[in-house]
């Protein structure tokens, strides 16, 4: 509201400094940084990667369009959910399952909570946890990379309730190899991403570069990934020193979905703490849980569960790390 | 020692009474609207669980050896009297909490997590120390589940939830997602 004065001065209420950033700007920037990650997935897994990611995104978008309020499609957050979900799936995932995961993630991870900004759990991870619980075999069958771009890996076009008709050549993930066969994987291959695994698990360098760009623009808070990396590195170094059979820090950092989870999922503005101290705590919690689940759990990978669990703790963390109101008495001070 | 620690972690997280075994859902949905009430009920439950574990172990070892078919009835009587004691204590020392908990305080009696605790510890033939750790882990796991649910529900109060999902609908969704998050701990300890 402005009221022009005779002298030509304009008097307005605060805020006086406005940021150019809005929710759509941030969200579409994140979508932009996901393009190289998806390109890397397509490089390793060919057309199958694009099909799986595409169906997850379509499932998410349709659900958002049908049940979302107003033009909530335009803010780009549903696209991010769909793409991220797609990146956590193996290349041979039947497409209808990927689409169902996207629909579940948006529907039960976001819409029922009241839409963007109100959800407690990361929608993409809700979708993935649902798929993991519903189709444990399909989601842990990882086809090999390489070969022709046009190779269809696995049973992409399977219909619901049908038995699989085609067999895929599969490869164990580095974490699976370590857990079930006691085999390590060469670090260079891990960093470049030339390993078995989910679509977005493999391009560590690209994910880090995109994360650095987002952090530089202020679209994600660097404290969360840094605190996750530090915790995982420190914990696994200690455990590696005590028991040399356990993997070292570099393996833990570059294998599995840690990069994707730490950079893109744990940093979700809606489902991470609002205070800086809380963000350190949140990251440390994710790091500890990742190491614990990977080393002692029944599953080879635990990034998804670690982040979901810490999402549930966020209201707690926010409450516990509330900054002192300026000028008020310190706790314990008389 | 490591066995005790394992029992504790297992009941706290891996097979959490509420989120992995779906016992004690009644307070989980009924008394989780406010975090203060929720964790106090959790503490009251933990206390009853400790009492139950102690008396169940004593009964199993000294009294019920000849009449194992009376086990369930004996446990129920023990739990009911334990809850009566807790109820009187809370009424005396914290009338506000007594009013907040309302019907759910006597309902601890019928909380299946507590009878489940007594039956599990019998079936697994826990020693006294193991029973107490088991009860402690179970009670704290229940408290954790109640507090998590309550903190999320307090945040939901300010969210603009669609009409169809308002109230218990969304609470059920929250419970399912929480439970999926706890699936990550499944199988822990069985791996090499």
Short mmCIF file of C-alpha atoms in Angstrom, two decimals:
data_model
loop_
_atom_site.label_atom_id
_atom_site.label_comp_id
_atom_site.label_asym_id
_atom_site.label_seq_id
_atom_site.Cartn_x
_atom_site.Cartn_y
_atom_site.Cartn_z
CA UNK A 1 0.00 0.00 0.00
CA UNK A 2 1.52 3.27 -0.91
CA UNK A 3 0.37 6.77 -0.37
CA UNK A 4 2.01 9.44 -2.53
CA UNK A 5 2.95 12.54 -0.63
CA UNK A 6 3.13 16.04 -2.04
CA UNK A 7 6.91 16.02 -1.79
CA UNK A 8 7.06 12.96 -4.05
CA UNK A 9 8.11 10.55 -1.30
CA UNK A 10 6.42 7.15 -1.28
CA UNK A 11 5.71 5.65 2.10
CA UNK A 12 5.27 1.89 2.21
CA UNK A 13 5.08 -0.73 4.90
CA UNK A 14 7.88 -3.27 5.24
CA UNK A 15 9.33 -5.43 3.70
CA UNK A 16 11.31 -2.99 1.60
CA UNK A 17 13.87 -5.37 0.13
CA UNK A 18 12.29 -8.08 -1.95
CA UNK A 19 13.93 -11.19 -3.29
CA UNK A 20 13.42 -12.14 -6.91
CA UNK A 21 13.12 -15.77 -5.82
CA UNK A 22 9.69 -17.31 -5.59
CA UNK A 23 8.55 -20.88 -5.14
CA UNK A 24 8.23 -21.53 -8.90
CA UNK A 25 11.64 -19.95 -9.61
CA UNK A 26 13.33 -22.17 -7.03
CA UNK A 27 11.46 -25.28 -8.05
CA UNK A 28 12.11 -24.89 -11.78
CA UNK A 29 15.78 -24.22 -11.01
CA UNK A 30 15.91 -27.52 -9.16
CA UNK A 31 14.21 -29.20 -12.13
CA UNK A 32 16.90 -27.66 -14.34
CA UNK A 33 19.71 -29.10 -12.24
CA UNK A 34 18.06 -32.50 -12.41
CA UNK A 35 18.43 -32.53 -16.20
CA UNK A 36 22.18 -33.43 -16.15
CA UNK A 37 21.49 -36.12 -13.53
CA UNK A 38 18.78 -37.62 -15.74
CA UNK A 39 21.10 -37.33 -18.77
CA UNK A 40 23.71 -39.31 -16.84
CA UNK A 41 21.11 -41.95 -16.01
CA UNK A 42 20.18 -42.13 -19.70
CA UNK A 43 23.90 -42.43 -20.59
CA UNK A 44 24.30 -45.43 -18.31
CA UNK A 45 20.94 -47.13 -18.74
CA UNK A 46 19.68 -45.90 -22.11
CA UNK A 47 16.06 -45.39 -23.07
CA UNK A 48 14.86 -47.45 -20.10
CA UNK A 49 16.00 -44.72 -17.72
CA UNK A 50 13.99 -42.08 -19.55
CA UNK A 51 10.92 -44.31 -19.66
CA UNK A 52 11.00 -45.07 -15.92
CA UNK A 53 11.67 -41.47 -14.88
CA UNK A 54 9.04 -40.25 -17.33
CA UNK A 55 6.33 -42.54 -16.01
CA UNK A 56 7.04 -41.64 -12.42
CA UNK A 57 6.79 -37.97 -13.36
CA UNK A 58 3.57 -38.52 -15.31
CA UNK A 59 2.00 -40.36 -12.38
CA UNK A 60 2.92 -37.47 -10.10
CA UNK A 61 1.74 -34.79 -12.50
CA UNK A 62 -1.63 -36.39 -13.21
CA UNK A 63 -2.33 -36.78 -9.49
CA UNK A 64 -1.34 -33.18 -8.82
CA UNK A 65 -3.50 -31.95 -11.69
CA UNK A 66 -6.58 -33.95 -10.61
CA UNK A 67 -6.44 -33.46 -6.85
CA UNK A 68 -4.27 -30.37 -6.43
CA UNK A 69 -5.69 -26.98 -5.62
CA UNK A 70 -5.85 -24.40 -8.39
CA UNK A 71 -2.83 -24.28 -10.65
CA UNK A 72 -0.53 -26.05 -8.22
CA UNK A 73 0.96 -27.82 -11.24
CA UNK A 74 2.74 -24.63 -12.29
CA UNK A 75 4.95 -24.35 -9.21
CA UNK A 76 7.03 -27.28 -10.45
CA UNK A 77 7.14 -29.15 -7.19
CA UNK A 78 5.20 -32.12 -8.56
CA UNK A 79 7.70 -32.41 -11.41
CA UNK A 80 10.55 -32.56 -8.89
CA UNK A 81 8.77 -35.25 -6.87
CA UNK A 82 8.19 -37.35 -9.99
CA UNK A 83 11.73 -36.96 -11.33
CA UNK A 84 13.34 -37.67 -7.96
CA UNK A 85 11.18 -40.73 -7.43
CA UNK A 86 12.12 -41.95 -10.92
CA UNK A 87 15.80 -41.48 -10.11
CA UNK A 88 15.53 -43.75 -7.06
CA UNK A 89 14.09 -46.64 -9.10
CA UNK A 90 15.98 -49.35 -10.95
CA UNK A 91 16.06 -49.19 -14.75
CA UNK A 92 13.94 -52.30 -15.18
CA UNK A 93 11.02 -51.17 -13.02
CA UNK A 94 7.69 -51.88 -14.75
CA UNK A 95 6.34 -48.52 -15.85
CA UNK A 96 2.94 -48.87 -14.22
CA UNK A 97 4.64 -49.36 -10.85
CA UNK A 98 6.73 -46.22 -11.36
CA UNK A 99 3.60 -44.24 -12.24
CA UNK A 100 1.74 -45.67 -9.26
CA UNK A 101 4.62 -44.66 -7.00
CA UNK A 102 4.48 -41.11 -8.33
CA UNK A 103 0.72 -40.98 -7.80
CA UNK A 104 1.02 -42.36 -4.26
CA UNK A 105 3.85 -39.99 -3.38
CA UNK A 106 1.93 -36.92 -4.50
CA UNK A 107 -1.46 -38.12 -3.24
CA UNK A 108 -0.53 -39.44 0.18
CA UNK A 109 2.75 -37.60 0.58
CA UNK A 110 1.50 -34.14 -0.27
CA UNK A 111 -2.11 -33.59 -1.33
CA UNK A 112 -3.77 -35.08 1.76
CA UNK A 113 -1.54 -32.89 3.93
CA UNK A 114 -2.92 -29.79 2.25
CA UNK A 115 -0.48 -29.39 -0.64
CA UNK A 116 2.98 -27.89 -1.01
CA UNK A 117 4.49 -26.58 2.21
CA UNK A 118 2.31 -28.54 4.60
CA UNK A 119 3.65 -32.06 4.28
CA UNK A 120 5.89 -33.60 6.93
CA UNK A 121 7.42 -36.35 4.81
CA UNK A 122 9.25 -35.97 1.51
CA UNK A 123 6.66 -36.98 -1.14
CA UNK A 124 9.19 -38.71 -3.43
CA UNK A 125 10.39 -40.85 -0.53
CA UNK A 126 6.84 -41.66 0.54
CA UNK A 127 6.28 -42.93 -2.99
CA UNK A 128 9.49 -44.95 -2.89
CA UNK A 129 8.78 -46.42 0.56
CA UNK A 130 5.37 -47.44 -0.72
CA UNK A 131 6.89 -49.14 -3.78
CA UNK A 132 9.52 -50.84 -1.63
CA UNK A 133 6.80 -52.23 0.63
CA UNK A 134 4.46 -53.21 -2.21
CA UNK A 135 6.90 -54.55 -4.84
CA UNK A 136 10.05 -55.58 -2.95
CA UNK A 137 11.30 -57.77 -5.79
CA UNK A 138 10.77 -55.38 -8.69
CA UNK A 139 12.45 -52.53 -6.85
CA UNK A 140 15.56 -54.52 -5.99
CA UNK A 141 16.16 -55.99 -9.45
CA UNK A 142 18.89 -53.83 -10.89
CA UNK A 143 19.62 -54.32 -14.60
CA UNK A 144 23.17 -53.78 -15.85
CA UNK A 145 24.17 -50.57 -17.57
CA UNK A 146 26.05 -50.18 -20.83
CA UNK A 147 25.13 -51.76 -24.15
CA UNK A 148 22.91 -50.16 -26.74
CA UNK A 149 20.90 -47.06 -25.91
CA UNK A 150 17.72 -48.67 -27.19
CA UNK A 151 17.95 -51.85 -25.11
CA UNK A 152 14.87 -52.29 -22.95
CA UNK A 153 16.11 -53.49 -19.60
CA UNK A 154 13.76 -55.66 -17.62
CA UNK A 155 10.05 -55.88 -17.91
CA UNK A 156 9.17 -52.26 -18.51
CA UNK A 157 5.84 -52.78 -20.20
CA UNK A 158 4.47 -55.41 -17.82
CA UNK A 159 0.82 -55.02 -16.96
CA UNK A 160 -0.52 -55.05 -13.40
CA UNK A 161 -0.93 -58.52 -11.86
CA UNK A 162 0.94 -60.21 -14.72
CA UNK A 163 3.91 -62.46 -14.28
CA UNK A 164 7.09 -61.08 -15.81
CA UNK A 165 7.65 -62.34 -19.33
CA UNK A 166 11.14 -61.11 -20.15
CA UNK A 167 14.27 -61.68 -18.12
CA UNK A 168 16.78 -58.93 -17.61
CA UNK A 169 20.51 -59.18 -17.13
CA UNK A 170 20.95 -57.85 -13.63
CA UNK A 171 23.90 -56.68 -11.61
CA UNK A 172 24.20 -56.27 -7.87
CA UNK A 173 24.71 -52.79 -6.47
CA UNK A 174 28.01 -51.98 -4.75
CA UNK A 175 26.26 -51.95 -1.36
CA UNK A 176 24.53 -55.24 -2.09
CA UNK A 177 27.81 -56.78 -3.20
CA UNK A 178 29.43 -55.66 0.03
CA UNK A 179 26.62 -56.78 2.27
CA UNK A 180 25.73 -60.15 0.79
CA UNK A 181 28.96 -61.21 -0.91
CA UNK A 182 31.60 -59.27 1.02
CA UNK A 183 32.95 -57.73 -2.17
CA UNK A 184 34.24 -54.19 -2.54
CA UNK A 185 33.94 -51.96 -5.59
CA UNK A 186 36.64 -49.84 -7.19
CA UNK A 187 36.38 -46.21 -6.05
CA UNK A 188 36.85 -44.68 -9.51
CA UNK A 189 33.90 -46.64 -10.80
CA UNK A 190 31.84 -45.46 -7.85
CA UNK A 191 32.70 -41.79 -8.40
CA UNK A 192 31.98 -41.89 -12.12
CA UNK A 193 28.92 -44.01 -11.54
CA UNK A 194 29.69 -46.97 -13.75
CA UNK A 195 28.07 -49.46 -11.34
CA UNK A 196 24.82 -51.29 -10.88
CA UNK A 197 22.14 -49.46 -8.96
CA UNK A 198 19.14 -47.21 -9.19
CA UNK A 199 19.05 -44.61 -11.93
CA UNK A 200 20.20 -41.67 -9.86
CA UNK A 201 22.54 -43.59 -7.59
CA UNK A 202 25.29 -43.67 -10.09
CA UNK A 203 26.33 -40.14 -11.04
CA UNK A 204 27.97 -38.90 -7.85
CA UNK A 205 30.10 -36.19 -9.48
CA UNK A 206 27.23 -34.67 -11.46
CA UNK A 207 24.93 -34.67 -8.42
CA UNK A 208 27.62 -32.93 -6.36
CA UNK A 209 28.14 -30.29 -9.05
CA UNK A 210 24.41 -29.60 -9.32
CA UNK A 211 24.15 -29.48 -5.53
CA UNK A 212 26.98 -26.96 -5.38
CA UNK A 213 25.17 -24.76 -7.89
CA UNK A 214 21.91 -24.94 -5.93
CA UNK A 215 23.70 -24.22 -2.66
CA UNK A 216 25.47 -21.26 -4.30
CA UNK A 217 22.16 -19.83 -5.43
CA UNK A 218 20.76 -20.41 -1.96
CA UNK A 219 18.11 -22.84 -3.19
CA UNK A 220 19.26 -25.54 -0.83
CA UNK A 221 20.85 -25.18 2.54
CA UNK A 222 24.46 -26.43 2.39
CA UNK A 223 24.43 -27.30 6.10
CA UNK A 224 22.28 -30.38 5.61
CA UNK A 225 24.34 -32.25 2.96
CA UNK A 226 27.63 -31.19 4.57
CA UNK A 227 26.51 -32.42 7.95
CA UNK A 228 25.31 -35.72 6.42
CA UNK A 229 28.63 -36.22 4.58
CA UNK A 230 30.71 -35.34 7.66
CA UNK A 231 28.74 -37.66 9.93
CA UNK A 232 28.85 -40.58 7.52
CA UNK A 233 32.56 -40.04 6.83
CA UNK A 234 33.49 -39.71 10.51
CA UNK A 235 31.41 -42.66 11.68
CA UNK A 236 32.50 -45.01 8.93
CA UNK A 237 36.17 -44.03 9.39
CA UNK A 238 35.97 -44.92 13.07
CA UNK A 239 34.20 -48.21 12.31
CA UNK A 240 36.69 -48.98 9.52
CA UNK A 241 39.59 -48.41 11.91
CA UNK A 242 38.08 -50.71 14.50
CA UNK A 243 37.11 -53.42 12.03
CA UNK A 244 38.92 -53.33 8.69
CA UNK A 245 36.24 -55.56 7.16
CA UNK A 246 33.86 -52.63 7.24
CA UNK A 247 33.87 -50.23 4.26
CA UNK A 248 35.86 -47.01 4.48
CA UNK A 249 34.48 -43.49 4.35
CA UNK A 250 34.90 -42.92 0.61
CA UNK A 251 33.01 -46.07 -0.28
CA UNK A 252 30.20 -45.13 2.08
CA UNK A 253 29.97 -41.61 0.62
CA UNK A 254 29.97 -42.53 -3.05
CA UNK A 255 27.91 -45.71 -3.04
CA UNK A 256 24.17 -46.07 -3.07
CA UNK A 257 21.74 -43.21 -2.95
CA UNK A 258 23.62 -41.11 -0.42
CA UNK A 259 24.54 -38.34 -2.88
CA UNK A 260 21.06 -38.05 -4.37
CA UNK A 261 19.42 -38.29 -0.95
CA UNK A 262 21.72 -35.81 0.77
CA UNK A 263 21.65 -33.21 -2.00
CA UNK A 264 18.10 -33.43 -3.28
CA UNK A 265 15.89 -35.16 -0.70
CA UNK A 266 17.16 -34.25 2.73
CA UNK A 267 17.34 -30.59 1.68
CA UNK A 268 13.67 -30.34 0.74
CA UNK A 269 12.72 -26.97 2.20
CA UNK A 270 9.35 -28.19 3.41
CA UNK A 271 10.47 -31.29 5.26
CA UNK A 272 13.76 -30.12 6.79
CA UNK A 273 14.22 -28.02 9.94
CA UNK A 274 13.89 -24.25 9.78
CA UNK A 275 16.76 -23.36 12.12
CA UNK A 276 20.45 -23.67 11.24
CA UNK A 277 21.26 -25.57 14.41
CA UNK A 278 18.34 -27.86 13.64
CA UNK A 279 19.74 -28.47 10.15
CA UNK A 280 23.05 -29.69 11.58
CA UNK A 281 21.17 -32.00 13.94
CA UNK A 282 18.96 -33.23 11.11
CA UNK A 283 21.94 -34.00 8.86
CA UNK A 284 23.82 -35.72 11.64
CA UNK A 285 20.77 -37.85 12.41
CA UNK A 286 20.43 -38.89 8.77
CA UNK A 287 24.15 -39.73 8.63
CA UNK A 288 24.05 -41.89 11.76
CA UNK A 289 20.95 -43.75 10.59
CA UNK A 290 22.42 -44.34 7.12
CA UNK A 291 25.54 -45.92 8.60
CA UNK A 292 23.58 -47.96 11.14
CA UNK A 293 21.06 -49.31 8.63
CA UNK A 294 23.74 -50.02 6.00
CA UNK A 295 26.05 -51.86 8.36
CA UNK A 296 23.67 -53.56 10.78
CA UNK A 297 20.27 -53.53 9.08
CA UNK A 298 18.73 -56.26 6.97
CA UNK A 299 18.68 -53.98 3.92
CA UNK A 300 21.75 -52.97 1.93
CA UNK A 301 20.67 -49.32 1.62
CA UNK A 302 19.10 -47.05 4.19
CA UNK A 303 19.20 -43.48 2.89
CA UNK A 304 15.47 -43.40 2.17
CA UNK A 305 14.47 -44.70 5.59
CA UNK A 306 17.01 -42.48 7.33
CA UNK A 307 15.56 -39.37 5.70
CA UNK A 308 11.94 -40.42 6.29
CA UNK A 309 12.67 -41.12 9.96
CA UNK A 310 14.38 -37.77 10.41
CA UNK A 311 11.47 -36.07 8.58
CA UNK A 312 9.25 -37.40 11.35
CA UNK A 313 11.57 -35.84 13.92
CA UNK A 314 11.62 -32.41 12.26
CA UNK A 315 8.77 -30.93 14.33
CA UNK A 316 10.72 -32.01 17.41
CA UNK A 317 13.99 -30.57 16.15
CA UNK A 318 12.33 -27.28 15.27
CA UNK A 319 10.88 -27.05 18.74
CA UNK A 320 14.13 -27.97 20.47
CA UNK A 321 16.34 -25.60 18.49
CA UNK A 322 14.08 -22.57 18.65
CA UNK A 323 16.35 -19.54 18.94
CA UNK A 324 16.11 -17.42 22.05
CA UNK A 325 14.02 -14.32 21.51
CA UNK A 326 16.39 -11.35 21.47
CA UNK A 327 16.44 -9.65 24.84
CA UNK A 328 14.69 -12.44 26.71
CA UNK A 329 16.38 -14.12 29.64
CA UNK A 330 18.61 -17.10 29.06
CA UNK A 331 17.42 -20.42 30.36
CA UNK A 332 18.71 -20.94 33.86
CA UNK A 333 19.70 -17.31 34.32
CA UNK A 334 18.07 -15.84 37.36
CA UNK B 1 25.31 -57.60 28.22
CA UNK B 2 25.16 -57.30 24.46
CA UNK B 3 22.11 -59.51 24.60
CA UNK B 4 20.37 -57.00 26.89
CA UNK B 5 21.40 -54.09 24.67
CA UNK B 6 20.08 -55.99 21.67
CA UNK B 7 16.72 -56.65 23.34
CA UNK B 8 16.46 -52.96 24.15
CA UNK B 9 17.23 -51.69 20.64
CA UNK B 10 15.06 -54.37 19.12
CA UNK B 11 11.95 -53.47 21.11
CA UNK B 12 12.64 -49.73 20.86
CA UNK B 13 13.06 -49.56 17.08
CA UNK B 14 13.21 -52.77 15.08
CA UNK B 15 10.05 -54.38 16.37
CA UNK B 16 8.53 -51.29 17.92
CA UNK B 17 5.28 -52.36 19.61
CA UNK B 18 3.20 -49.71 17.89
CA UNK B 19 4.83 -49.05 14.54
CA UNK B 20 6.11 -52.49 13.62
CA UNK B 21 3.79 -54.88 15.47
CA UNK B 22 0.68 -52.68 15.55
CA UNK B 23 -0.05 -53.19 19.23
CA UNK B 24 -1.33 -50.40 21.43
CA UNK B 25 -2.93 -48.49 18.58
CA UNK B 26 -5.72 -47.26 20.84
CA UNK B 27 -3.70 -44.58 22.65
CA UNK B 28 -1.66 -44.07 19.47
CA UNK B 29 -4.74 -42.65 17.76
CA UNK B 30 -6.67 -41.51 20.81
CA UNK B 31 -4.26 -39.47 22.92
CA UNK B 32 -1.82 -38.01 20.43
CA UNK B 33 -3.48 -34.67 19.78
CA UNK B 34 -1.12 -32.82 22.14
CA UNK B 35 2.49 -33.69 22.68
CA UNK B 36 2.47 -33.02 26.43
CA UNK B 37 -0.35 -35.50 27.04
CA UNK B 38 1.10 -38.01 24.59
CA UNK B 39 4.49 -38.41 26.19
CA UNK B 40 3.06 -38.43 29.70
CA UNK B 41 0.76 -41.26 28.70
CA UNK B 42 3.82 -42.96 27.24
CA UNK B 43 5.61 -42.64 30.56
CA UNK B 44 2.57 -43.97 32.43
CA UNK B 45 2.47 -46.89 30.00
CA UNK B 46 6.16 -47.57 30.50
CA UNK B 47 5.62 -47.67 34.23
CA UNK B 48 2.74 -50.11 33.92
CA UNK B 49 4.86 -52.20 31.54
CA UNK B 50 7.68 -52.37 34.09
CA UNK B 51 5.23 -53.41 36.82
CA UNK B 52 3.72 -56.01 34.50
CA UNK B 53 7.07 -57.40 33.45
CA UNK B 54 8.15 -57.76 37.05
CA UNK B 55 4.97 -59.43 38.21
CA UNK B 56 4.65 -61.59 35.12
CA UNK B 57 8.15 -62.89 35.68
CA UNK B 58 7.44 -63.55 39.35
CA UNK B 59 4.17 -65.30 38.51
CA UNK B 60 5.81 -67.41 35.83
CA UNK B 61 8.68 -68.45 38.03
CA UNK B 62 7.00 -69.04 41.38
CA UNK B 63 3.24 -69.28 41.03
CA UNK B 64 2.11 -70.43 37.62
CA UNK B 65 4.56 -73.29 37.17
CA UNK B 66 1.83 -75.83 37.93
CA UNK B 67 -1.08 -74.04 36.27
CA UNK B 68 0.18 -72.50 33.00
CA UNK B 69 -3.40 -72.39 31.63
CA UNK B 70 -4.19 -69.61 34.13
CA UNK B 71 -1.48 -67.42 32.62
CA UNK B 72 -3.59 -65.04 30.51
CA UNK B 73 -6.15 -64.48 33.27
CA UNK B 74 -3.43 -63.92 35.84
CA UNK B 75 -1.69 -61.40 33.60
CA UNK B 76 -4.89 -59.49 33.00
CA UNK B 77 -5.57 -59.26 36.73
CA UNK B 78 -2.01 -58.08 37.36
CA UNK B 79 -2.22 -55.43 34.63
CA UNK B 80 -5.60 -54.19 35.83
CA UNK B 81 -4.38 -53.77 39.38
CA UNK B 82 -1.18 -52.10 38.15
CA UNK B 83 -3.22 -49.60 36.19
CA UNK B 84 -5.39 -48.93 39.28
CA UNK B 85 -2.25 -48.01 41.24
CA UNK B 86 -1.01 -45.70 38.49
CA UNK B 87 -4.45 -44.13 38.19
CA UNK B 88 -4.62 -43.37 41.90
CA UNK B 89 -1.09 -41.99 41.86
CA UNK B 90 -1.78 -39.68 38.91
CA UNK B 91 -5.10 -38.54 40.37
CA UNK B 92 -3.31 -37.66 43.56
CA UNK B 93 -0.19 -36.01 42.13
CA UNK B 94 -1.33 -34.50 38.82
CA UNK B 95 -5.08 -33.90 38.63
CA UNK B 96 -4.64 -31.93 35.39
CA UNK B 97 -3.00 -34.85 33.62
CA UNK B 98 -5.66 -37.11 35.12
CA UNK B 99 -8.36 -35.05 33.44
CA UNK B 100 -6.44 -34.81 30.14
CA UNK B 101 -5.95 -38.55 29.92
CA UNK B 102 -9.58 -39.17 30.79
CA UNK B 103 -10.86 -42.53 29.66
CA UNK B 104 -7.50 -43.49 28.19
CA UNK B 105 -5.92 -43.93 31.60
CA UNK B 106 -8.10 -46.86 32.68
CA UNK B 107 -7.86 -48.02 29.09
CA UNK B 108 -4.17 -48.75 29.62
CA UNK B 109 -5.58 -51.93 31.12
CA UNK B 110 -6.82 -53.03 27.75
CA UNK B 111 -3.76 -51.75 25.91
CA UNK B 112 -2.78 -54.86 24.00
CA UNK B 113 0.85 -53.80 23.99
CA UNK B 114 1.01 -54.53 27.72
CA UNK B 115 -0.61 -57.93 27.62
CA UNK B 116 1.49 -58.58 24.51
CA UNK B 117 4.60 -57.70 26.51
CA UNK B 118 3.74 -60.21 29.24
CA UNK B 119 2.94 -62.95 26.73
CA UNK B 120 6.05 -62.32 24.59
CA UNK B 121 8.34 -62.39 27.58
CA UNK B 122 6.77 -65.69 28.66
CA UNK B 123 7.05 -67.21 25.20
CA UNK B 124 10.67 -66.11 24.83
CA UNK B 125 11.49 -67.28 28.38
CA UNK B 126 13.26 -64.06 29.34
CA UNK B 127 15.18 -63.89 32.61
CA UNK B 128 14.33 -61.17 35.14
CA UNK B 129 16.95 -58.74 33.77
CA UNK B 130 15.87 -59.42 30.20
CA UNK B 131 12.20 -58.89 31.11
CA UNK B 132 12.93 -55.52 32.67
CA UNK B 133 15.00 -54.35 29.70
CA UNK B 134 12.29 -55.66 27.39
CA UNK B 135 9.62 -53.66 29.25
CA UNK B 136 11.82 -50.55 29.28
CA UNK B 137 12.50 -50.79 25.55
CA UNK B 138 8.87 -51.50 24.78
CA UNK B 139 7.63 -48.63 26.93
CA UNK B 140 10.14 -46.17 25.51
CA UNK B 141 9.31 -47.36 22.01
CA UNK B 142 5.64 -46.69 22.72
CA UNK B 143 6.52 -43.28 24.13
CA UNK B 144 8.60 -42.54 21.04
CA UNK B 145 5.76 -43.53 18.73
CA UNK B 146 3.22 -41.48 20.69
CA UNK B 147 5.47 -38.41 20.79
CA UNK B 148 6.37 -38.61 17.09
CA UNK B 149 2.70 -38.88 16.20
CA UNK B 150 1.78 -36.02 18.52
CA UNK B 151 4.48 -33.68 17.20
CA UNK B 152 3.37 -34.36 13.63
CA UNK B 153 -0.28 -33.86 14.58
CA UNK B 154 0.50 -30.54 16.23
CA UNK B 155 2.08 -29.43 12.97
CA UNK B 156 -0.96 -30.70 11.06
CA UNK B 157 -3.19 -28.44 13.12
CA UNK B 158 -1.87 -25.40 11.26
CA UNK B 159 -1.96 -27.09 7.85
CA UNK B 160 -4.78 -26.51 5.42
CA UNK B 161 -5.85 -30.15 5.12
CA UNK B 162 -8.48 -31.05 2.49
CA UNK B 163 -11.91 -31.70 3.96
CA UNK B 164 -11.92 -35.41 3.08
CA UNK B 165 -8.71 -36.07 4.97
CA UNK B 166 -9.36 -33.84 7.97
CA UNK B 167 -9.12 -35.49 11.39
CA UNK B 168 -8.65 -39.20 11.70
CA UNK B 169 -8.20 -39.77 7.97
CA UNK B 170 -4.88 -37.98 7.80
CA UNK B 171 -3.84 -39.45 11.15
CA UNK B 172 -4.16 -42.92 9.63
CA UNK B 173 -2.05 -41.80 6.66
CA UNK B 174 0.59 -40.43 9.06
CA UNK B 175 0.59 -43.71 10.95
CA UNK B 176 1.15 -45.67 7.76
CA UNK B 177 4.02 -43.48 6.58
CA UNK B 178 5.63 -43.57 10.04
CA UNK B 179 5.33 -47.31 9.99
CA UNK B 180 6.96 -47.43 6.54
CA UNK B 181 9.80 -45.29 7.87
CA UNK B 182 10.34 -47.84 10.67
CA UNK B 183 10.56 -50.62 8.08
CA UNK B 184 14.12 -49.47 7.48
CA UNK B 185 15.12 -51.06 10.77
CA UNK B 186 13.63 -54.40 9.77
CA UNK B 187 16.03 -57.30 9.86
CA UNK B 188 18.55 -55.37 11.89
CA UNK B 189 20.84 -57.69 13.81
CA UNK B 190 20.12 -60.68 11.61
CA UNK B 191 22.64 -59.52 9.00
CA UNK B 192 26.23 -60.81 9.24
#
